[in-house]
PDB file of N, CA and C in Angstrom:
ATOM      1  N   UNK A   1     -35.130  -2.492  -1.504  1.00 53.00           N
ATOM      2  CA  UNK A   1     -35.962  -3.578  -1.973  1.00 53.00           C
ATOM      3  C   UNK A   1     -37.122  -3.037  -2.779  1.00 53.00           C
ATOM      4  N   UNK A   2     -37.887  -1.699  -2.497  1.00 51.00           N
ATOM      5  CA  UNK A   2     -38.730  -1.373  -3.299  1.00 51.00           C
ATOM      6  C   UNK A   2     -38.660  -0.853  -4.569  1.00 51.00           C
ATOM      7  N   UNK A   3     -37.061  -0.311  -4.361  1.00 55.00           N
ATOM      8  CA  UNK A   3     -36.725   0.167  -6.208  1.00 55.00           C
ATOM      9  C   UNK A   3     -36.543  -0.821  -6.615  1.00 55.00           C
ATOM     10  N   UNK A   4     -35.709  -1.937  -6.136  1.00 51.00           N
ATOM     11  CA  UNK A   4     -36.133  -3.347  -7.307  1.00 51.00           C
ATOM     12  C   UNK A   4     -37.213  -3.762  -7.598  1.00 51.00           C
ATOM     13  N   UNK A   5     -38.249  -4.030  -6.729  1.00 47.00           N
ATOM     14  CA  UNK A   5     -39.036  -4.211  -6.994  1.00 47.00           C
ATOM     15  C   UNK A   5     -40.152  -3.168  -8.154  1.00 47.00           C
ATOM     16  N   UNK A   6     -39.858  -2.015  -7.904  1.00 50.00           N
ATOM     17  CA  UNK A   6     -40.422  -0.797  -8.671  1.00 50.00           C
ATOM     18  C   UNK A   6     -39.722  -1.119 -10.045  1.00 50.00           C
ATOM     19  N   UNK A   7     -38.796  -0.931 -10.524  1.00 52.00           N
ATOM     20  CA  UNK A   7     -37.725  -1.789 -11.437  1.00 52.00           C
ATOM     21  C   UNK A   7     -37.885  -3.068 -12.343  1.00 52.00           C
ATOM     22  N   UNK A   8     -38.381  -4.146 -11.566  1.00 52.00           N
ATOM     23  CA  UNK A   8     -39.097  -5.417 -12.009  1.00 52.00           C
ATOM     24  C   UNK A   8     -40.475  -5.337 -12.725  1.00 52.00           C
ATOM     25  N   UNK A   9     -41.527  -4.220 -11.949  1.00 55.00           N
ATOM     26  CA  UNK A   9     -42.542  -4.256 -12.646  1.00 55.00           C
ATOM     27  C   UNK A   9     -42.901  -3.486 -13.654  1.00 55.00           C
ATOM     28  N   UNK A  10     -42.112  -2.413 -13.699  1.00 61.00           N
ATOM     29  CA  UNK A  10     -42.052  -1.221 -14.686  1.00 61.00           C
ATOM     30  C   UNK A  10     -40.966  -1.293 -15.831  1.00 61.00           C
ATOM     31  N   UNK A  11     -40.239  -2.333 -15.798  1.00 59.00           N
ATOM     32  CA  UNK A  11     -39.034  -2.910 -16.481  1.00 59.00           C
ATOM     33  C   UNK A  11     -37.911  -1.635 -16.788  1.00 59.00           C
ATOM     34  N   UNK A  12     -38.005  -0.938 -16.134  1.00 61.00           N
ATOM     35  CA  UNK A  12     -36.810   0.166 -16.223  1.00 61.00           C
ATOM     36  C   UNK A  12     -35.437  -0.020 -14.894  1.00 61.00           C
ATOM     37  N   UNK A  13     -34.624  -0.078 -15.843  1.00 61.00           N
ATOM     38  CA  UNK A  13     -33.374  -0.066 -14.688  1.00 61.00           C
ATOM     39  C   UNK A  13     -33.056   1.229 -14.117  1.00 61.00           C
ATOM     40  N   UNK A  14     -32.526   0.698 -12.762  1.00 62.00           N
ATOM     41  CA  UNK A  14     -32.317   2.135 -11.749  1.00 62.00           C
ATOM     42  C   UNK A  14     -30.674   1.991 -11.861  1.00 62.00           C
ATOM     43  N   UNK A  15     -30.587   3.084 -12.235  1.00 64.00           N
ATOM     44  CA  UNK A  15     -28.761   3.784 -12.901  1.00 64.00           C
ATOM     45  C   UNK A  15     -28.519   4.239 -11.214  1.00 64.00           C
ATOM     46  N   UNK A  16     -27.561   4.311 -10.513  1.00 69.00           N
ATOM     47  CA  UNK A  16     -27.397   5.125  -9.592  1.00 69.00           C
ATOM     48  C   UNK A  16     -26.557   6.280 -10.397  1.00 69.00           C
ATOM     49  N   UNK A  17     -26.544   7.530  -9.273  1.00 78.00           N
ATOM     50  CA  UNK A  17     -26.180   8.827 -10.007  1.00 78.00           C
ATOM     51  C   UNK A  17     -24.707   8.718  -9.449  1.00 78.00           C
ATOM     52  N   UNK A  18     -24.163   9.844 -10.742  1.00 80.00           N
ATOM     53  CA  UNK A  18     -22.278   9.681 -10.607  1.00 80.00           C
ATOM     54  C   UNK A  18     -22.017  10.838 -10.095  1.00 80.00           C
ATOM     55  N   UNK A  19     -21.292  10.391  -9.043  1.00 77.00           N
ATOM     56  CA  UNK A  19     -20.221  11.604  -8.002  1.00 77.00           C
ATOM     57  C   UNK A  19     -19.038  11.747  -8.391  1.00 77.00           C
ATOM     58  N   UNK A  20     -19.001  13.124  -9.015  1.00 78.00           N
ATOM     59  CA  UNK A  20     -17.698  13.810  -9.776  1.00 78.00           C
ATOM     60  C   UNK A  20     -16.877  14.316  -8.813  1.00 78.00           C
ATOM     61  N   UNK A  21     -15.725  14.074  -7.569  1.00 79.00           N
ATOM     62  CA  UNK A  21     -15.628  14.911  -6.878  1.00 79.00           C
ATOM     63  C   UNK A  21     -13.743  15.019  -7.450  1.00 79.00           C
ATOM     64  N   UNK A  22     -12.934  15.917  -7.318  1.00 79.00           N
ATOM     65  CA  UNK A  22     -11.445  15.749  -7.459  1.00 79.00           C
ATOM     66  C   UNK A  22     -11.126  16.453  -6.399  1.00 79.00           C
ATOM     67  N   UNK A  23      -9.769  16.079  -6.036  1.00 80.00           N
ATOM     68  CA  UNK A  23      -8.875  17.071  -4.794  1.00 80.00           C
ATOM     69  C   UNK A  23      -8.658  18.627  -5.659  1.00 80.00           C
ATOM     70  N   UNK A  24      -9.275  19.496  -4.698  1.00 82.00           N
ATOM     71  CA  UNK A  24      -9.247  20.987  -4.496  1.00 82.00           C
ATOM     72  C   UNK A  24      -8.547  21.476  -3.492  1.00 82.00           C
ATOM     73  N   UNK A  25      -7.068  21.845  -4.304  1.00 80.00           N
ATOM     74  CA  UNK A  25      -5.883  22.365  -3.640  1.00 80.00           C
ATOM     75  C   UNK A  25      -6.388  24.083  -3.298  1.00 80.00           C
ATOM     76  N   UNK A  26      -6.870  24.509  -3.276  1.00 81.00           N
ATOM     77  CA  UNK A  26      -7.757  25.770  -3.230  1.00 81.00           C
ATOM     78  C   UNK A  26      -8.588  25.750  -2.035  1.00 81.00           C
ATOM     79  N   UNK A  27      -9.607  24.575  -1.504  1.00 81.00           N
ATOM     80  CA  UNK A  27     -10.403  24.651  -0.423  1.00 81.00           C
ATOM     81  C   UNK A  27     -10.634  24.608   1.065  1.00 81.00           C
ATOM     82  N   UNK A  28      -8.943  25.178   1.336  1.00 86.00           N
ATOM     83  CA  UNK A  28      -8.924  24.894   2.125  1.00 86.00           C
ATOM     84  C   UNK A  28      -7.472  26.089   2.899  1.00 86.00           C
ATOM     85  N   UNK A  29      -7.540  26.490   3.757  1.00 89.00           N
ATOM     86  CA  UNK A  29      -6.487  27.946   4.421  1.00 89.00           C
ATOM     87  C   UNK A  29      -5.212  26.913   4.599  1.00 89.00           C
ATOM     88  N   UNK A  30      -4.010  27.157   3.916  1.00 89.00           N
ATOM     89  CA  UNK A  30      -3.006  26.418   4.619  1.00 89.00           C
ATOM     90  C   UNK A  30      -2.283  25.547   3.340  1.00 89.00           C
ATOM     91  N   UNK A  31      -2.901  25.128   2.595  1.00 89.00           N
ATOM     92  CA  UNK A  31      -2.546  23.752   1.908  1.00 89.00           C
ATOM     93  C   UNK A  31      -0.903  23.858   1.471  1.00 89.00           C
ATOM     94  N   UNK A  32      -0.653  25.360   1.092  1.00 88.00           N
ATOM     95  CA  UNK A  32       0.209  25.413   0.566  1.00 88.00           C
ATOM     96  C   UNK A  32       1.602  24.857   1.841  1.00 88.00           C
ATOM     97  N   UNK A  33       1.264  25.726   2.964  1.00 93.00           N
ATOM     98  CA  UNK A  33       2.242  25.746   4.129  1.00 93.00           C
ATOM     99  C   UNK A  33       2.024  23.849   3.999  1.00 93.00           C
ATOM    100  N   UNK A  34       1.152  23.309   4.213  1.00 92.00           N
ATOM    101  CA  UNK A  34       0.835  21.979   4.336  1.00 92.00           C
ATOM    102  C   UNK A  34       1.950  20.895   3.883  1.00 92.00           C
ATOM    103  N   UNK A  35       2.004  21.463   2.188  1.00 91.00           N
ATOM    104  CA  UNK A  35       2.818  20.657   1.496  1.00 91.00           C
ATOM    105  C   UNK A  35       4.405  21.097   1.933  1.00 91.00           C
ATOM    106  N   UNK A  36       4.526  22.349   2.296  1.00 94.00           N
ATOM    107  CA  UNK A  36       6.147  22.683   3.044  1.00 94.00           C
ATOM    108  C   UNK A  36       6.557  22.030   3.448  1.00 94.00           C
ATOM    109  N   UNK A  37       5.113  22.098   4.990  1.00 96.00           N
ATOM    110  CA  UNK A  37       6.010  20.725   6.285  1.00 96.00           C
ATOM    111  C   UNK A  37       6.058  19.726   5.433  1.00 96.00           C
ATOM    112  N   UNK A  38       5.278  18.882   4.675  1.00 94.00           N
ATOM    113  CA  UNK A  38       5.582  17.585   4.676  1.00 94.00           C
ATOM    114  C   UNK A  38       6.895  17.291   3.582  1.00 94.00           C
ATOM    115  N   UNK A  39       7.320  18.340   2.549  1.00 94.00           N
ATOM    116  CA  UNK A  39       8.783  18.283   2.055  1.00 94.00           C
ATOM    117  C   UNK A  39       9.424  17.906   3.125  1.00 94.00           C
ATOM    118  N   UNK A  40       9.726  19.128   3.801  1.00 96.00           N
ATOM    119  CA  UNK A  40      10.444  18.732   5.102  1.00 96.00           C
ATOM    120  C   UNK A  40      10.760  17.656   5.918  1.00 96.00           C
ATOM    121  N   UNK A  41       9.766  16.734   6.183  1.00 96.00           N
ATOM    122  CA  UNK A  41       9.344  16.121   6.825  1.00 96.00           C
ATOM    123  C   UNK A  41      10.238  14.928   5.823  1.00 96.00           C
ATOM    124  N   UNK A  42       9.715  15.033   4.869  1.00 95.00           N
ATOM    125  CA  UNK A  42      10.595  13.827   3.773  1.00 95.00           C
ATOM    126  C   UNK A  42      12.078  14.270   3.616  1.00 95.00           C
ATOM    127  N   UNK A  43      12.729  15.717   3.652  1.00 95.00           N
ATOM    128  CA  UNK A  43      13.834  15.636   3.638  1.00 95.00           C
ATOM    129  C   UNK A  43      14.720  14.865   5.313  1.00 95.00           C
ATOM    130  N   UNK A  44      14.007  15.753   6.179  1.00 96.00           N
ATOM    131  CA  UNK A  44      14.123  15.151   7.543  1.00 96.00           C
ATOM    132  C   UNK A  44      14.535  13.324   7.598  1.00 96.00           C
ATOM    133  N   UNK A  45      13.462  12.965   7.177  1.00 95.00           N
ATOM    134  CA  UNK A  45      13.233  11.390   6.952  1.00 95.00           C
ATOM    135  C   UNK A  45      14.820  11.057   6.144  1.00 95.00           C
ATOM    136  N   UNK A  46      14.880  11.268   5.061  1.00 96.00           N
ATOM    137  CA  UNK A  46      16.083  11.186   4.424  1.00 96.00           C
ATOM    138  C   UNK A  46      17.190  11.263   5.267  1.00 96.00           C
ATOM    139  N   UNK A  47      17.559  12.274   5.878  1.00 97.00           N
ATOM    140  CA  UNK A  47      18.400  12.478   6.297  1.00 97.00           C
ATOM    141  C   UNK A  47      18.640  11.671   7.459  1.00 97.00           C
ATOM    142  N   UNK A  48      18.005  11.543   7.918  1.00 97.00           N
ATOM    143  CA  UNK A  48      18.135  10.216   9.417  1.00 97.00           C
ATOM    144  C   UNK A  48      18.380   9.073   8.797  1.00 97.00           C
ATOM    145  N   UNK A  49      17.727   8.622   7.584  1.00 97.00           N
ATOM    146  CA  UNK A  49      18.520   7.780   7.087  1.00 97.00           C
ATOM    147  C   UNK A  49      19.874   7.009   6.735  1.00 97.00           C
ATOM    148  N   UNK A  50      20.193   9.013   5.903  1.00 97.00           N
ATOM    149  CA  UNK A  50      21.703   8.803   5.785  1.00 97.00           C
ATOM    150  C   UNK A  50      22.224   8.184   7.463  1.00 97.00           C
ATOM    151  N   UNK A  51      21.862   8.799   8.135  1.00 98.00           N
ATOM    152  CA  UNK A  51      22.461   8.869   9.645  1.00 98.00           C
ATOM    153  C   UNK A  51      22.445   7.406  10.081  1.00 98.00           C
ATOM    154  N   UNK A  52      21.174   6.688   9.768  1.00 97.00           N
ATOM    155  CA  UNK A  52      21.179   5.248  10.047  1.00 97.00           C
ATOM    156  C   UNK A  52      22.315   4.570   9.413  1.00 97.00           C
ATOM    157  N   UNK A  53      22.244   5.004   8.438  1.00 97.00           N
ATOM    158  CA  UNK A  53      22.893   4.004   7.305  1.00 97.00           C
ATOM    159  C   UNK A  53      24.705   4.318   7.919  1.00 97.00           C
ATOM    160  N   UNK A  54      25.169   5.348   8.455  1.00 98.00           N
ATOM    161  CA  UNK A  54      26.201   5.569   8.918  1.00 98.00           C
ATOM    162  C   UNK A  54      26.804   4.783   9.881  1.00 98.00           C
ATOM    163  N   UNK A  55      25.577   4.531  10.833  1.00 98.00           N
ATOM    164  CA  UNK A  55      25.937   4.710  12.334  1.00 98.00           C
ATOM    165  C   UNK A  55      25.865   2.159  11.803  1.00 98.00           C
ATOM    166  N   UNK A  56      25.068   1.994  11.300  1.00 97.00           N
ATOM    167  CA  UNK A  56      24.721   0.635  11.061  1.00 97.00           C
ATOM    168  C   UNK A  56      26.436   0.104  10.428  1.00 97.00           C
ATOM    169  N   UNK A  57      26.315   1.026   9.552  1.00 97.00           N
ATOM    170  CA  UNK A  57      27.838   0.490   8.695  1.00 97.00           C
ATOM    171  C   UNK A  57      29.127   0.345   9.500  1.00 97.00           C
ATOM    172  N   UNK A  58      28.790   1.219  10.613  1.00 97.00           N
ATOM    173  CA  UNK A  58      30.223   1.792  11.889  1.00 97.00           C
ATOM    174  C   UNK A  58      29.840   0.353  12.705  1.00 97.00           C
ATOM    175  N   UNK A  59      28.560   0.124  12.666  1.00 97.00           N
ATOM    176  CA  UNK A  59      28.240  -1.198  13.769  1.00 97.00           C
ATOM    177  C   UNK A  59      28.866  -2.476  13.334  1.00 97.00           C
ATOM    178  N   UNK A  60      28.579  -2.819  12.184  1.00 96.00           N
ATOM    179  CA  UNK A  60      28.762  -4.244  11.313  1.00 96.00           C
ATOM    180  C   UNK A  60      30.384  -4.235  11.409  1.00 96.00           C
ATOM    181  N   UNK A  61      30.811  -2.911  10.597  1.00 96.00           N
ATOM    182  CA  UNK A  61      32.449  -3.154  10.795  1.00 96.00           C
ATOM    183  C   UNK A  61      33.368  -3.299  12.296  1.00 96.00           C
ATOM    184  N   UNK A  62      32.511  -2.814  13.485  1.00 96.00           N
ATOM    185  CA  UNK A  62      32.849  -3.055  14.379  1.00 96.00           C
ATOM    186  C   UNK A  62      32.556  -4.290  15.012  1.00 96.00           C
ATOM    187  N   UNK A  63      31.571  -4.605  14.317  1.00 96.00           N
ATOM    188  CA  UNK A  63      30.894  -6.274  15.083  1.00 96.00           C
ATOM    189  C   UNK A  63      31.928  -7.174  14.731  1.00 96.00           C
ATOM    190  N   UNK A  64      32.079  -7.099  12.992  1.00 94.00           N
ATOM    191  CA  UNK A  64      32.636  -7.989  12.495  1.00 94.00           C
ATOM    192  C   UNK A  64      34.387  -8.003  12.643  1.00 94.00           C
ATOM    193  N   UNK A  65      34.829  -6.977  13.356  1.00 95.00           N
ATOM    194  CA  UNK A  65      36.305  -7.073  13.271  1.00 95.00           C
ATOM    195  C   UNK A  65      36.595  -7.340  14.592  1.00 95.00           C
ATOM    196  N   UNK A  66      35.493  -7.430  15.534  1.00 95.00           N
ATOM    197  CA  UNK A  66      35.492  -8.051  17.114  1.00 95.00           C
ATOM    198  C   UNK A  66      35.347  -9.423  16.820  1.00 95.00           C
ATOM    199  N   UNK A  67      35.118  -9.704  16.159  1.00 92.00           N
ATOM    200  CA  UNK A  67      34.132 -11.368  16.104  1.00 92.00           C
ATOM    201  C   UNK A  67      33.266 -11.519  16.954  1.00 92.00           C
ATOM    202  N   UNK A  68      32.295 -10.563  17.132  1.00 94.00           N
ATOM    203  CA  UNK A  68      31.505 -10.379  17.559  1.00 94.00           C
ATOM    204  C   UNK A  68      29.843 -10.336  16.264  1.00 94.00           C
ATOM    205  N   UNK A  69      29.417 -11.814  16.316  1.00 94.00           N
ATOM    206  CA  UNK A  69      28.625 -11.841  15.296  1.00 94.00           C
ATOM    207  C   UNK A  69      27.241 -11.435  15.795  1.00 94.00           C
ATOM    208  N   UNK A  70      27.228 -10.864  16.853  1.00 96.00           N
ATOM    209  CA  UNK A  70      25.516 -10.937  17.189  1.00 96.00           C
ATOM    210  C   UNK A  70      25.414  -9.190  16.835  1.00 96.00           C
ATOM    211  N   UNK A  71      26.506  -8.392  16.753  1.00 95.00           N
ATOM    212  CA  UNK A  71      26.815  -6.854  16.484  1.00 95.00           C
ATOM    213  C   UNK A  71      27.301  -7.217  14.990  1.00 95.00           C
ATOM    214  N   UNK A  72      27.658  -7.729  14.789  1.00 96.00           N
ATOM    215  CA  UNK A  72      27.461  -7.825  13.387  1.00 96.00           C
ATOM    216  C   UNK A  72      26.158  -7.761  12.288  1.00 96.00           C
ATOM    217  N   UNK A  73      25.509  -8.605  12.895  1.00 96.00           N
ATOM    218  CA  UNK A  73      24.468  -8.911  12.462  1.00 96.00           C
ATOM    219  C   UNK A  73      23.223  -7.900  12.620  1.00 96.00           C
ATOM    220  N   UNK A  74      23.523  -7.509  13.815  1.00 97.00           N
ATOM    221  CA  UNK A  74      22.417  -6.211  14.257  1.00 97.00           C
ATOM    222  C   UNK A  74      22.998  -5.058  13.352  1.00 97.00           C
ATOM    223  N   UNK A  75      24.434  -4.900  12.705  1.00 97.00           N
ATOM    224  CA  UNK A  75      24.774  -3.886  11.708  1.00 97.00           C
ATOM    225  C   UNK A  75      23.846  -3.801  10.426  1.00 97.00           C
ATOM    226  N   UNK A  76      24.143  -5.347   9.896  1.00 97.00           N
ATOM    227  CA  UNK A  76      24.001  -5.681   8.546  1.00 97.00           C
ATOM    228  C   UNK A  76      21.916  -5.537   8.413  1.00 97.00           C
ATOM    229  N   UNK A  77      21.213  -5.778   9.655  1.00 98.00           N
ATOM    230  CA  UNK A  77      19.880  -5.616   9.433  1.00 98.00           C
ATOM    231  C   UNK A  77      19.757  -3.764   9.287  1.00 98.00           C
ATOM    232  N   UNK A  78      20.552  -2.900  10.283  1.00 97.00           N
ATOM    233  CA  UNK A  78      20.135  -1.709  10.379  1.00 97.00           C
ATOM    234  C   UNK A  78      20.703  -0.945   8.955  1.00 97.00           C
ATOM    235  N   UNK A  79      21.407  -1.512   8.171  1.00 97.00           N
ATOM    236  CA  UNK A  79      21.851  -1.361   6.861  1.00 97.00           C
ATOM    237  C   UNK A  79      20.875  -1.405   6.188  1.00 97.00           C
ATOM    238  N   UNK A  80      20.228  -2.424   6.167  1.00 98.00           N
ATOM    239  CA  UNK A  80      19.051  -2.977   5.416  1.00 98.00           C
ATOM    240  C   UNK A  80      17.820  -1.766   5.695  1.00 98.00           C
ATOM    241  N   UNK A  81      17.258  -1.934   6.592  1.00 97.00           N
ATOM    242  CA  UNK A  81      16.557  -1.225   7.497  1.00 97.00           C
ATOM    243  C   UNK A  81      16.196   0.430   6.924  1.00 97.00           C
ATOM    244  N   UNK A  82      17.899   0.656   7.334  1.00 97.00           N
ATOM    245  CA  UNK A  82      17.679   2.256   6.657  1.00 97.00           C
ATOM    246  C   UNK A  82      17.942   2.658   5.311  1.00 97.00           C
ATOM    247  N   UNK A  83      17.997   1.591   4.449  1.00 97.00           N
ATOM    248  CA  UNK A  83      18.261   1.621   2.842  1.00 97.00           C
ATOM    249  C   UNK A  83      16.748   1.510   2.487  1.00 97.00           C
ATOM    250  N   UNK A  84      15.945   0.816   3.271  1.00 97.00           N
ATOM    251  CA  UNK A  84      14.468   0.152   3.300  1.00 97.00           C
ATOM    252  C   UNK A  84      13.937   1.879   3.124  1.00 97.00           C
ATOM    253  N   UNK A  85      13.973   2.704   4.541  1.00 96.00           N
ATOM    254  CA  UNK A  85      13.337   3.475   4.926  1.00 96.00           C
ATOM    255  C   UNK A  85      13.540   4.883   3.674  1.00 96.00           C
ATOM    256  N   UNK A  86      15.058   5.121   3.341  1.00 96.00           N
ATOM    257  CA  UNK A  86      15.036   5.758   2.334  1.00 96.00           C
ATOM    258  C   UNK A  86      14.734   5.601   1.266  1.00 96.00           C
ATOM    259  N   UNK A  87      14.554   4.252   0.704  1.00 96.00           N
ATOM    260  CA  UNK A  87      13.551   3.976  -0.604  1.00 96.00           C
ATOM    261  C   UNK A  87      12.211   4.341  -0.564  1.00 96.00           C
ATOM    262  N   UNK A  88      11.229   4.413   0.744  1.00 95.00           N
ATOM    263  CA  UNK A  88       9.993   4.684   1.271  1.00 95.00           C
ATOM    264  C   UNK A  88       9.776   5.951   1.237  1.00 95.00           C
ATOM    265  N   UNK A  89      10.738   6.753   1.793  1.00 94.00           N
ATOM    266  CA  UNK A  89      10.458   8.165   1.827  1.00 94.00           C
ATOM    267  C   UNK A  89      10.900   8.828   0.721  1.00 94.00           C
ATOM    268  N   UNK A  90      11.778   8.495  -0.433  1.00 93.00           N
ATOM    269  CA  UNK A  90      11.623   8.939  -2.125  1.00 93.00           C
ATOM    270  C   UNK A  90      10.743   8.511  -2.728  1.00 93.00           C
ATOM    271  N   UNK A  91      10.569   7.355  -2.506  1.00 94.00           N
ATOM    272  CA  UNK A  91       8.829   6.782  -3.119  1.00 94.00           C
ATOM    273  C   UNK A  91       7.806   7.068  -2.801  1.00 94.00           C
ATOM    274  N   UNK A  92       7.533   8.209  -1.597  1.00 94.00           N
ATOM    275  CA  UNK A  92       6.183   7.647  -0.891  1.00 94.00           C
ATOM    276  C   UNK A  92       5.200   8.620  -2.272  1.00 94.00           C
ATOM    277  N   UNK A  93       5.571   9.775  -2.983  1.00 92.00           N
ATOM    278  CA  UNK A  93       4.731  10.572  -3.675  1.00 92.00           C
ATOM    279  C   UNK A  93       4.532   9.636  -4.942  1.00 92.00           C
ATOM    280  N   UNK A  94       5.308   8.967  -5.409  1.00 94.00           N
ATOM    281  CA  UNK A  94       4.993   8.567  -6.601  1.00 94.00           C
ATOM    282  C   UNK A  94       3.845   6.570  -6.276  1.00 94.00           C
ATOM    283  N   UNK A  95       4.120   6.574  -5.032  1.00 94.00           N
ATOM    284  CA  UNK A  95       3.099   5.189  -4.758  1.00 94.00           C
ATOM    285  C   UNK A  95       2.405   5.854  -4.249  1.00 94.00           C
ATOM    286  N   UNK A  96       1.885   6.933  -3.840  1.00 94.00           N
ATOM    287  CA  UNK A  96       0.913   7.512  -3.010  1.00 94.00           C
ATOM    288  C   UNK A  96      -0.013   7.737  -4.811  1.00 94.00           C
ATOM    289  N   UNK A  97       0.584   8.554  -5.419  1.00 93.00           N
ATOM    290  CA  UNK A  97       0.055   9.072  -6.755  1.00 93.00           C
ATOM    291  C   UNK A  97      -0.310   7.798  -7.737  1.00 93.00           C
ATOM    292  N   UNK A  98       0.275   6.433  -7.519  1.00 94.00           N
ATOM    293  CA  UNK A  98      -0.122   5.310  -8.187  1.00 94.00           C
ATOM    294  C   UNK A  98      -1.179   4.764  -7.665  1.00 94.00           C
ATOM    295  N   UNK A  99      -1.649   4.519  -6.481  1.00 94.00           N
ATOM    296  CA  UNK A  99      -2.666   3.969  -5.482  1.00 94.00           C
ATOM    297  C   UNK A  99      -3.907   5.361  -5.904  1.00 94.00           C
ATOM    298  N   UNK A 100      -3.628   6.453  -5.743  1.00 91.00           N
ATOM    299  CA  UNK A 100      -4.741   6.935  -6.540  1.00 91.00           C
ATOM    300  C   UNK A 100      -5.161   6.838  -8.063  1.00 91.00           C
ATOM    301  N   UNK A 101      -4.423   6.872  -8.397  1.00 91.00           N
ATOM    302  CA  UNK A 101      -4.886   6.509  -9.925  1.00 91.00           C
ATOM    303  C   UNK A 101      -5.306   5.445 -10.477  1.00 91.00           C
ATOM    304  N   UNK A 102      -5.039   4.206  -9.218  1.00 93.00           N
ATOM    305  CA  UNK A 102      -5.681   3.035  -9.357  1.00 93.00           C
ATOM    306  C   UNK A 102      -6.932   2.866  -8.863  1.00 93.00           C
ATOM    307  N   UNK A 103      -7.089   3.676  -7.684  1.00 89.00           N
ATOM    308  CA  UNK A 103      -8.791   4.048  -6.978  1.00 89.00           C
ATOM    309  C   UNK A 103      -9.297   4.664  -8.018  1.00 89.00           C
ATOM    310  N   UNK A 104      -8.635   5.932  -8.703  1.00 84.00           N
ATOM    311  CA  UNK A 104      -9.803   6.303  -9.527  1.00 84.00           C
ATOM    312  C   UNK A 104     -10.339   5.340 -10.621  1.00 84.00           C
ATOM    313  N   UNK A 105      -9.923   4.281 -11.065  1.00 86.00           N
ATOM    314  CA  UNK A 105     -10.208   3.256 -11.873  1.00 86.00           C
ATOM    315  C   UNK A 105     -11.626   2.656 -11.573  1.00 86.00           C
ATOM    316  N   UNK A 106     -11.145   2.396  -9.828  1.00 80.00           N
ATOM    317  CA  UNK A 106     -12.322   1.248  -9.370  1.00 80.00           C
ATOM    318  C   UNK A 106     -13.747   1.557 -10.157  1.00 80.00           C
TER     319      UNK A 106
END
């Protein structure tokens, strides 16, 4: 309240000061091992996928050739499900890298 006011009577505007900061892959012991696990971690992810997407497809065709629609149906979501999850985990670097570049905007 007093820099406005200081501001009002002196008719000079108060600029706030600009914070330059960027990610420094350098500052820190590890980063590199860092980014390993989390490849990993995304191939991992992938791969359980495939595994979902296996085990869902074995479900539906088994639901559906029982006439059994309630295993059917629990196939056709875990289909969904793990097609969902592997779109997430190939995307997550390039929406992770869009959501920053949209913060740096703000």
């Amino acid at each position: 309240m007093f820099e406005l006011l200081v501001s009002v009577v002196t008719g000079m505007a108060v600029v706030p000061l600009q914070v330059d900061i960027a990610p420094n892959s350098d500052g820190l012991p590890g980063i590199a091992q860092l980014r390993t696990i989390v490849g990993a971690v995304m191939t991992i992810g992938l791969i359980l996928s495939v595994l979902a997407l296996v085990i869902s497809a074995v479900v539906w065709g088994f639901g559906s050739n029982s006439s059994n629609p309630h295993l059917a149906g629990r196939g056709k979501i875990g289909v969904l499900v793990s097609c969902a999850a592997a779109v997430i985990c190939g995307a997550s670097v390039t929406l992770i890298n869009f959501f920053w570049s949209v913060g740096q905007q703000v």
